[in-house]
Short mmCIF file of C-alpha atoms and ligand atoms in Angstrom, two decimals:
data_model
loop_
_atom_site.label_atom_id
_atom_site.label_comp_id
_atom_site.label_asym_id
_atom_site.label_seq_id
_atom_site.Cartn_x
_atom_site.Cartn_y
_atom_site.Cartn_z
CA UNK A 20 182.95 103.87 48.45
CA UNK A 21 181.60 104.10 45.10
CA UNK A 22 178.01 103.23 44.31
CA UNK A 23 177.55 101.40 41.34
CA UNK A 24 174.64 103.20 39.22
CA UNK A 25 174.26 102.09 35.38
CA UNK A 26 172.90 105.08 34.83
CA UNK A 27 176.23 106.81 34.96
CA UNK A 28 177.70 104.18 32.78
CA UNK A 29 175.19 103.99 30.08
CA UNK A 30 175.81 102.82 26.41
CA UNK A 31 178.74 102.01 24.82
CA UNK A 32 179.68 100.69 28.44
CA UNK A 33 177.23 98.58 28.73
CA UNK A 34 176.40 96.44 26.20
CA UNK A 35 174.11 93.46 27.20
CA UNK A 36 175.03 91.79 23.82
CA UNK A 37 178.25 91.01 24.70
CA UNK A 38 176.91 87.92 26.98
CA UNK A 39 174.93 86.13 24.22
CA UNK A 40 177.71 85.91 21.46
CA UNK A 41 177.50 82.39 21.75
CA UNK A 42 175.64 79.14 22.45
CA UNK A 43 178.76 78.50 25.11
CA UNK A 44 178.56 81.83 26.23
CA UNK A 45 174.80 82.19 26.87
CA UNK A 46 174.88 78.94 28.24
CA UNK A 47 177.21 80.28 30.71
CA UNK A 48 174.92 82.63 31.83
CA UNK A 49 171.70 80.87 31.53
CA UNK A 50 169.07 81.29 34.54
CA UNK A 51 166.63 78.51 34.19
CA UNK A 52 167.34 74.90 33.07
CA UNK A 53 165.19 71.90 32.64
CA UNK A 54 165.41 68.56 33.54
CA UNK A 55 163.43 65.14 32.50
CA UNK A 56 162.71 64.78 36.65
CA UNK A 57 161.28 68.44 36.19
CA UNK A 58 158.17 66.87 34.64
CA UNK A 59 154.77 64.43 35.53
CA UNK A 60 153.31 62.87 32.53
CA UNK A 61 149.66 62.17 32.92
CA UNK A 62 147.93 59.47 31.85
CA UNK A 63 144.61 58.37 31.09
CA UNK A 64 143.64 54.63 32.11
CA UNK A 65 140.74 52.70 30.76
CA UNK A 66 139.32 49.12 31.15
CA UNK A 67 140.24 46.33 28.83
CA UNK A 68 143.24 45.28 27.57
CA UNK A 69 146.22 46.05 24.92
CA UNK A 70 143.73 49.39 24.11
CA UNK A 71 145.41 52.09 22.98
CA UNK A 72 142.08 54.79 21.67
CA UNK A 73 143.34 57.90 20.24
CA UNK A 74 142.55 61.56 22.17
CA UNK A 75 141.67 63.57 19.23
CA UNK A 76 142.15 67.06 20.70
CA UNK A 77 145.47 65.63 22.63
CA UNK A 78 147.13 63.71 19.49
CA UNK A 79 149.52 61.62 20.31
CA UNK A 80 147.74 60.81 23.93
CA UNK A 81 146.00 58.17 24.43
CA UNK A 82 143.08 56.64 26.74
CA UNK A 83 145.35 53.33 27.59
CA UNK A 84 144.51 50.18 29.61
CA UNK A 85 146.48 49.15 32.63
CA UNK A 86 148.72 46.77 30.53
CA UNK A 87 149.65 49.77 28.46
CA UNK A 88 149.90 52.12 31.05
CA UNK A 89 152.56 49.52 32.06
CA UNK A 90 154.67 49.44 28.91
CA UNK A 91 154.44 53.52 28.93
CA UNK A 92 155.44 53.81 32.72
CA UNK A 93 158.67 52.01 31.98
CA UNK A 94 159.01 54.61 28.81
CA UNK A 95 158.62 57.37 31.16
CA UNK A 96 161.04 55.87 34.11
CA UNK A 97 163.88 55.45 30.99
CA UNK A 98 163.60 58.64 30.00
CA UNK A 99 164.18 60.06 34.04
CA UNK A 100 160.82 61.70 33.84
CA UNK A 101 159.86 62.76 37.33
CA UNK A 102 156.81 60.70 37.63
CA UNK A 103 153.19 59.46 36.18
CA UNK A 104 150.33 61.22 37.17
CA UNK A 105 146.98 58.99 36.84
CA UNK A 106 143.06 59.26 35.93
CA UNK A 107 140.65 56.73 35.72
CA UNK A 108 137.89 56.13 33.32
CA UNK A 109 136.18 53.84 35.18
CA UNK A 110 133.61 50.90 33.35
CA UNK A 111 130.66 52.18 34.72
CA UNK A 112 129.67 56.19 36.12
CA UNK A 113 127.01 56.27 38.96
CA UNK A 114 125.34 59.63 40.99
CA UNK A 115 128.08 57.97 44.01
CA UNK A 116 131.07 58.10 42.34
CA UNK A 117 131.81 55.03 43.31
CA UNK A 118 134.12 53.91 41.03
CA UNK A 119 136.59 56.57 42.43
CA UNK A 120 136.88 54.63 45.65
CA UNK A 121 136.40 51.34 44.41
CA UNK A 122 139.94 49.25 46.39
CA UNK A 123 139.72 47.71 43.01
CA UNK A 124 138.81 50.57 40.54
CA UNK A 125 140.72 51.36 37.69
CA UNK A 126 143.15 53.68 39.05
CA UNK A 127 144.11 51.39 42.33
CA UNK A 128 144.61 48.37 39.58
CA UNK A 129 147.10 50.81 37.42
CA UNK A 130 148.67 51.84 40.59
CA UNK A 131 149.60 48.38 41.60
CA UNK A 132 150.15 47.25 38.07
CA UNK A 133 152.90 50.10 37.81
CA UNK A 134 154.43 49.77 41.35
CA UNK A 135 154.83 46.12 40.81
CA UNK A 136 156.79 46.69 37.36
CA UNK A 137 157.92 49.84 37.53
CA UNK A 138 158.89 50.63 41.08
CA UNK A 139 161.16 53.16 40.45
CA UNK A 140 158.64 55.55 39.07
CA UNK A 141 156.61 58.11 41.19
CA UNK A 142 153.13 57.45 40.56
CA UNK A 143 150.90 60.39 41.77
CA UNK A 144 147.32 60.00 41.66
CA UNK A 145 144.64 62.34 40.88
CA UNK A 146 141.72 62.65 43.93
CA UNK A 147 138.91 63.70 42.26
CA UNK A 148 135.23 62.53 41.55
CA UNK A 149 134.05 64.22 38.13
CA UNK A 150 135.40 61.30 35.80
CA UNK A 151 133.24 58.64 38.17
CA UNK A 152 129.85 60.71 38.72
CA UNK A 153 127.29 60.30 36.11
CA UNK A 154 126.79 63.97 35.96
CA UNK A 155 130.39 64.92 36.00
CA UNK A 156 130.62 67.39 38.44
CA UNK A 157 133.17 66.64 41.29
CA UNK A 158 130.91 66.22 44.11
CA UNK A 159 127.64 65.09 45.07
CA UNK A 160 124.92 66.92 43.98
CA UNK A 161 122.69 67.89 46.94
CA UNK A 162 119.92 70.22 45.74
CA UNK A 163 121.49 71.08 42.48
CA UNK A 164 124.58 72.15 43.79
CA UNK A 165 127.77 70.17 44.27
CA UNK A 166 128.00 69.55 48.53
CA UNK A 167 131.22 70.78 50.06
CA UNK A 168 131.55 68.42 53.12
CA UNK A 169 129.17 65.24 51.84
CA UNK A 170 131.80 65.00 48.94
CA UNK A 171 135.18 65.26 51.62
CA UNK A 172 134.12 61.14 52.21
CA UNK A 173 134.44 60.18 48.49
CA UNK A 174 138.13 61.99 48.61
CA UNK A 175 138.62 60.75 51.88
CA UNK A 176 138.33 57.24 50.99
CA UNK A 177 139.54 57.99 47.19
CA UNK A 178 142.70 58.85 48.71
CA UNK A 179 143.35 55.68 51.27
CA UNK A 180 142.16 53.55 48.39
CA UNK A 181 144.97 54.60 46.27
CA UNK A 182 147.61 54.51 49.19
CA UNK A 183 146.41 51.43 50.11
CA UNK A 184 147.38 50.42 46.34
CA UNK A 185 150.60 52.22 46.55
CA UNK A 186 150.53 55.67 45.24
CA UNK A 187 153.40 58.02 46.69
CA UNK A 188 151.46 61.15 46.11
CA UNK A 189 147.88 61.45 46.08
CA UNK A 190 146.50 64.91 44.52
CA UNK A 191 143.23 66.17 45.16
CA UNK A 192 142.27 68.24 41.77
CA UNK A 193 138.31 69.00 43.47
CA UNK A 194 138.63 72.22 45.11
CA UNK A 195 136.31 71.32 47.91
CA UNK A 196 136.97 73.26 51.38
CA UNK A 197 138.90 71.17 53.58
CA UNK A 198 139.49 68.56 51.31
CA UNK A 199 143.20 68.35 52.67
CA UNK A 200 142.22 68.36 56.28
CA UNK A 201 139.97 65.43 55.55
CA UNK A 202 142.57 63.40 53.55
CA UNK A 203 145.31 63.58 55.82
CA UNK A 204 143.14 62.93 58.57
CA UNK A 205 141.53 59.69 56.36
CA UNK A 206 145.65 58.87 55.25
CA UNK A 207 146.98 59.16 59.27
CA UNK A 208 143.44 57.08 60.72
CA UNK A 209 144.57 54.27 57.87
CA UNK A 210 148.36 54.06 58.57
CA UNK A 211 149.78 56.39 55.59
CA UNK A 212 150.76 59.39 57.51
CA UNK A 213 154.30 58.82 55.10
CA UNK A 214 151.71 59.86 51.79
CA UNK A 215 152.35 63.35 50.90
CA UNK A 216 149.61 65.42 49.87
CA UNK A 217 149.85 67.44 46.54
CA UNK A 218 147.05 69.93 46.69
CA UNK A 219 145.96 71.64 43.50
CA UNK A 220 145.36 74.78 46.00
CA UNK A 221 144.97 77.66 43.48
CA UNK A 222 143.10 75.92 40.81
CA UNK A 223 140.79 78.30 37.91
CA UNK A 224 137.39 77.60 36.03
CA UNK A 225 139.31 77.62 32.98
CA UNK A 226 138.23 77.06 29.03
CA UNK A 227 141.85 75.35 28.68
CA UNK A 228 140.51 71.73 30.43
CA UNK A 229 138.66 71.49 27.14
CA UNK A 230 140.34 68.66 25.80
CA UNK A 231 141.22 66.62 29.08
CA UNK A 232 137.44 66.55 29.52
CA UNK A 233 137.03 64.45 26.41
CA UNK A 234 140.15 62.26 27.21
CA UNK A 235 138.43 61.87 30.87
CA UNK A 236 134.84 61.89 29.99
CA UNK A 237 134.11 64.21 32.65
CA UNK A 238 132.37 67.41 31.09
CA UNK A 239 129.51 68.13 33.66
CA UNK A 240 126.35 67.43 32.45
CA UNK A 241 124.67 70.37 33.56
CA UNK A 242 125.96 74.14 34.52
CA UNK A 243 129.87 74.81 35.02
CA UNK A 244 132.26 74.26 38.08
CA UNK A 245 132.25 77.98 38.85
CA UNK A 246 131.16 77.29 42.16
CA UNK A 247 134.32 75.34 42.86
CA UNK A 248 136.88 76.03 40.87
CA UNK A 249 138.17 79.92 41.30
CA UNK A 250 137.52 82.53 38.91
CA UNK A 251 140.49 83.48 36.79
CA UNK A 252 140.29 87.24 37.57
CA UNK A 253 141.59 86.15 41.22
CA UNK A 254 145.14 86.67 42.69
CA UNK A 255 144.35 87.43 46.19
CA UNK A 256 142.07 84.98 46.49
CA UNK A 257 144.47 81.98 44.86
CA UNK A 258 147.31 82.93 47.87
CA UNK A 259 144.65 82.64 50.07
CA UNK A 260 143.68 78.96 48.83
CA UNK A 261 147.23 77.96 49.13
CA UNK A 262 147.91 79.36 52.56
CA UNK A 263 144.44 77.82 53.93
CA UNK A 264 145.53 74.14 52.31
CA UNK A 265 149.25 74.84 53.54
CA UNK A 266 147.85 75.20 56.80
CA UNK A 267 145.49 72.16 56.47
CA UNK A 268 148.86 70.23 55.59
CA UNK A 269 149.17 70.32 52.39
CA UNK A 270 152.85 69.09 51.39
CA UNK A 271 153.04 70.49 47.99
CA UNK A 272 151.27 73.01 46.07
CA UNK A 273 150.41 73.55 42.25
CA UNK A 274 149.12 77.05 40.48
CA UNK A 275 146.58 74.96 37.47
CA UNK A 276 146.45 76.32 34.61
CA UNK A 277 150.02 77.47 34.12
CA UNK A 278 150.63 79.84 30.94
CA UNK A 279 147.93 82.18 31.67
CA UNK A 280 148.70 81.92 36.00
CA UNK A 281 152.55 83.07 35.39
CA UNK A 282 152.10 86.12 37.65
CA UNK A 283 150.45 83.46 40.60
CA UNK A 284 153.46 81.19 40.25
CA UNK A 285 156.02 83.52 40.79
CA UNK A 286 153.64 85.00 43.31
CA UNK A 287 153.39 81.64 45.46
CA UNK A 288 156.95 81.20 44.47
CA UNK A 289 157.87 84.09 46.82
CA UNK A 290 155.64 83.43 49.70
CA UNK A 291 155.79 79.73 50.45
CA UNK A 292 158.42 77.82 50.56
CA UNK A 293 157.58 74.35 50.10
CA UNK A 294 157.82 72.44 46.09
CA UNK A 295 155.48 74.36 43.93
CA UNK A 296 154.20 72.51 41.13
CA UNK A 297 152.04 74.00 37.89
CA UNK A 298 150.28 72.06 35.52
CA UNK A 299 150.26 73.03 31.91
CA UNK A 300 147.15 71.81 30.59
CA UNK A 301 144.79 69.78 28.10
CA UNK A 302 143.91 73.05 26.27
CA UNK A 303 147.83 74.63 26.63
CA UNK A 304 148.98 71.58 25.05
CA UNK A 305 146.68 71.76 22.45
CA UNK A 306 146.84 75.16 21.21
CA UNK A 307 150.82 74.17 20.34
CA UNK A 308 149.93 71.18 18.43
CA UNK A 309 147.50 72.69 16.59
CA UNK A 310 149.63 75.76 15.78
CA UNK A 311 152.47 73.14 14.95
CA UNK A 312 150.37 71.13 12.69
CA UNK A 313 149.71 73.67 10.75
CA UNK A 314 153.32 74.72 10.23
CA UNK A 315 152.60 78.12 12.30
CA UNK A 316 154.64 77.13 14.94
CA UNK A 317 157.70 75.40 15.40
CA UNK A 318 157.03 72.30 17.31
CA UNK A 319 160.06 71.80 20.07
CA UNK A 320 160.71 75.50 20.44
CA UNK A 321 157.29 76.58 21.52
CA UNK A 322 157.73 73.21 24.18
CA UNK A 323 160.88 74.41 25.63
CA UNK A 324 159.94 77.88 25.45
CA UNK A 325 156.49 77.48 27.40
CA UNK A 326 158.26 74.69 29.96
CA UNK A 327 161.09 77.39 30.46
CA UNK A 328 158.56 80.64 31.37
CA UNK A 329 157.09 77.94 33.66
CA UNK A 330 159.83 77.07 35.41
CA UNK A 331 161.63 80.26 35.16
CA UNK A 332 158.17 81.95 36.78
CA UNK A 333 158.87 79.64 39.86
CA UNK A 334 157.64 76.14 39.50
CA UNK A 335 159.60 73.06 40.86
CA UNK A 336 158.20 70.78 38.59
CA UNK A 337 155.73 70.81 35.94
CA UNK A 338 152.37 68.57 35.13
CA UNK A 339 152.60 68.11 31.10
CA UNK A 340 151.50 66.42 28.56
CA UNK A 341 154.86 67.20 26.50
CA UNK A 342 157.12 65.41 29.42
CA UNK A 343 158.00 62.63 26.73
CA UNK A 344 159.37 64.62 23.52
CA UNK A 345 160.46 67.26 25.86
CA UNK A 346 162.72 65.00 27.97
CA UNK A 347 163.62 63.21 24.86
CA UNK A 348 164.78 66.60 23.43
CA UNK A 349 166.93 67.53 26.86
CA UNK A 350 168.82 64.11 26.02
C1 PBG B 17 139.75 66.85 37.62
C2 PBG B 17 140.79 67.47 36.78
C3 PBG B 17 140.67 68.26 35.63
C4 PBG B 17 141.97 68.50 35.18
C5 PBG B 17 142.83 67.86 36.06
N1 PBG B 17 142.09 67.25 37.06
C6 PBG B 17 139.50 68.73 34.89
C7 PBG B 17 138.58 69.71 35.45
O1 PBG B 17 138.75 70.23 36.54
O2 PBG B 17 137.55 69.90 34.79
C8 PBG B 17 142.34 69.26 33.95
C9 PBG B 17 143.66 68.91 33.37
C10 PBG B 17 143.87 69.35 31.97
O3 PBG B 17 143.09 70.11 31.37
O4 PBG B 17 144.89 68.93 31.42
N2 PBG B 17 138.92 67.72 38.28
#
């Protein structure tokens, strides 16, 4: 038998053209497609009522109260989005973050709010302390530095609270060691071994959370979250923080940010083979709309085009801030 080699049939036999003649035809032969339940929208809740204040660095997001929150979920559900992905800005901040496991904090009211009206819709919920601690850093603070285990409790009990409200996903964004351990173990003890865990396992100390710090008031007060979060130069490292939170029981797993990470979502795409999620972020999102509003960019082709490479590099689904227009766009 023959072996096929291209080399031997170079140009004018081969002509790679030929297959993109034609929207039909390169639709034909198109490798990665999107869909609306491809996507989580996240939202920012806030006290009060019918308040709708402006994210200036995220335009047109908003920091919404649970009534709105309501009127968007049912937005997002229409539109087939995959799900809602929630933070809280609590009323009050404290050295505890107590607000983050409050049964009635701001977060467990949205979550019942939306799986009363909207019941259809996921509702994932970020696990995290930096937008309820005074100082915004995501743990406690024991001797200027942010306590691994001490801070597994707040999760812990972050995480029942929003079961207990009905959440189907709960997230933890901290990067704590053995944060998953200690929230399955806190789910299972509290009747919720059915709650999946979503663990942002390979996440960086990256400039491009800019902007969801001011939508979530949670820029640390003092110093950086390099002692946490991972330092971008690290590949190794990041399949090592997935296979340690895998093996902790992690259910899902998301590469955060996405754009600059390609190489670790295809990488994780290959090795594990459970959903992979990636979450294109504040500052992503606003680096388009800046370049858009400007008229230096075209607005929907730099969305699809950044959703596709994120997709196409491996992700299941996709955490972004673009999940409206760009599910609008798909039709
Ligand atoms: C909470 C959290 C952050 C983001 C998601 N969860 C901020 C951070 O780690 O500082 C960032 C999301 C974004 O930039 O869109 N820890």
């Amino acid at each position: 038998m023959r072996v096929y080699n291209p080399v031997e049939m170079p140009f004018p036999v081969h002509r790679p053209r030929r297959l993109r003649s034609s929207e039909a035809m390169r639709r034909l032969v198109r490798e990665t497609s999107l869909q609306p339940s491809n996507f989580v929208l996240p939202l920012f809740v806030c006290p009060g009522e019918g308040v709708r204040r402006p994210i200036s660095s995220m335009p047109p997001h908003c920091q919404i109260s649970v009534d709105v929150a309501v009127e968007e979920c049912r937005e997002v559900y229409s539109l087939g989005i995959g799900g809602v992905i929630l933070f809280g800005l609590p009323e009050t901040k404290d050295e505890e973050a107590s607000g983050g496991y409050d049964p009635n904090g701001i977060v467990q009211r949205a979550i019942r709010a939306i799986k009363r009206e909207v019941p259809g819709l996921l509702v994932i919920t970020d696990v995290c302390n930096c937008e309820y601690t005074s100082h915004g850093h995501c743990g406690k603070i024991v001797n200027g530095d942010v306590d691994n285990d001490s801070t597994l409790e707040w999760l812990s009990a972050a995480a029942v609270t929003h079961a207990q409200a009905g959440a189907d996903i709960v997230a933890p964004s901290d990067m704590m060691d053995g944060r998953v351990a200690a929230i399955r173990q806190a789910l299972d003890a509290k009747g919720f071994s059915n709650t999946p865990i979503l663990s942002y396992a390979a996440k960086f100390a990256s400039v491009f959370y800019g902007p969801f710090r001011e939508a979530a008031e949670s820029t640390p007060q003092f110093g950086d979250r390099r002692s946490y979060q991972m330092d971008p130069a690290n590949a190794r490292e990041a399949m090592r923080e997935i296979e340690l939170d895998l093996e902790e029981g992690a259910d899902m797993i998301m590469v955060k940010p996405a754009l600059a990470y390609l190489d670790l979502i295809r990488e994780a795409r290959v090795r594990f083979d459970v959903p992979l999620s990636a979450y294109q972020v504040s500052g992503e999102y606003a680096m388009i709309i800046a370049a858009a509003d400007r008229g230096w960019i075209d607005y929907d082709r730099a969305m699809m085009e950044s959703l596709t490479s994120i997709k196409r590099a491996g992700a299941d689904f996709i955490l972004t801030y673009f999940a409206k227009p760009a599910a609008r766009l798909l039709g």
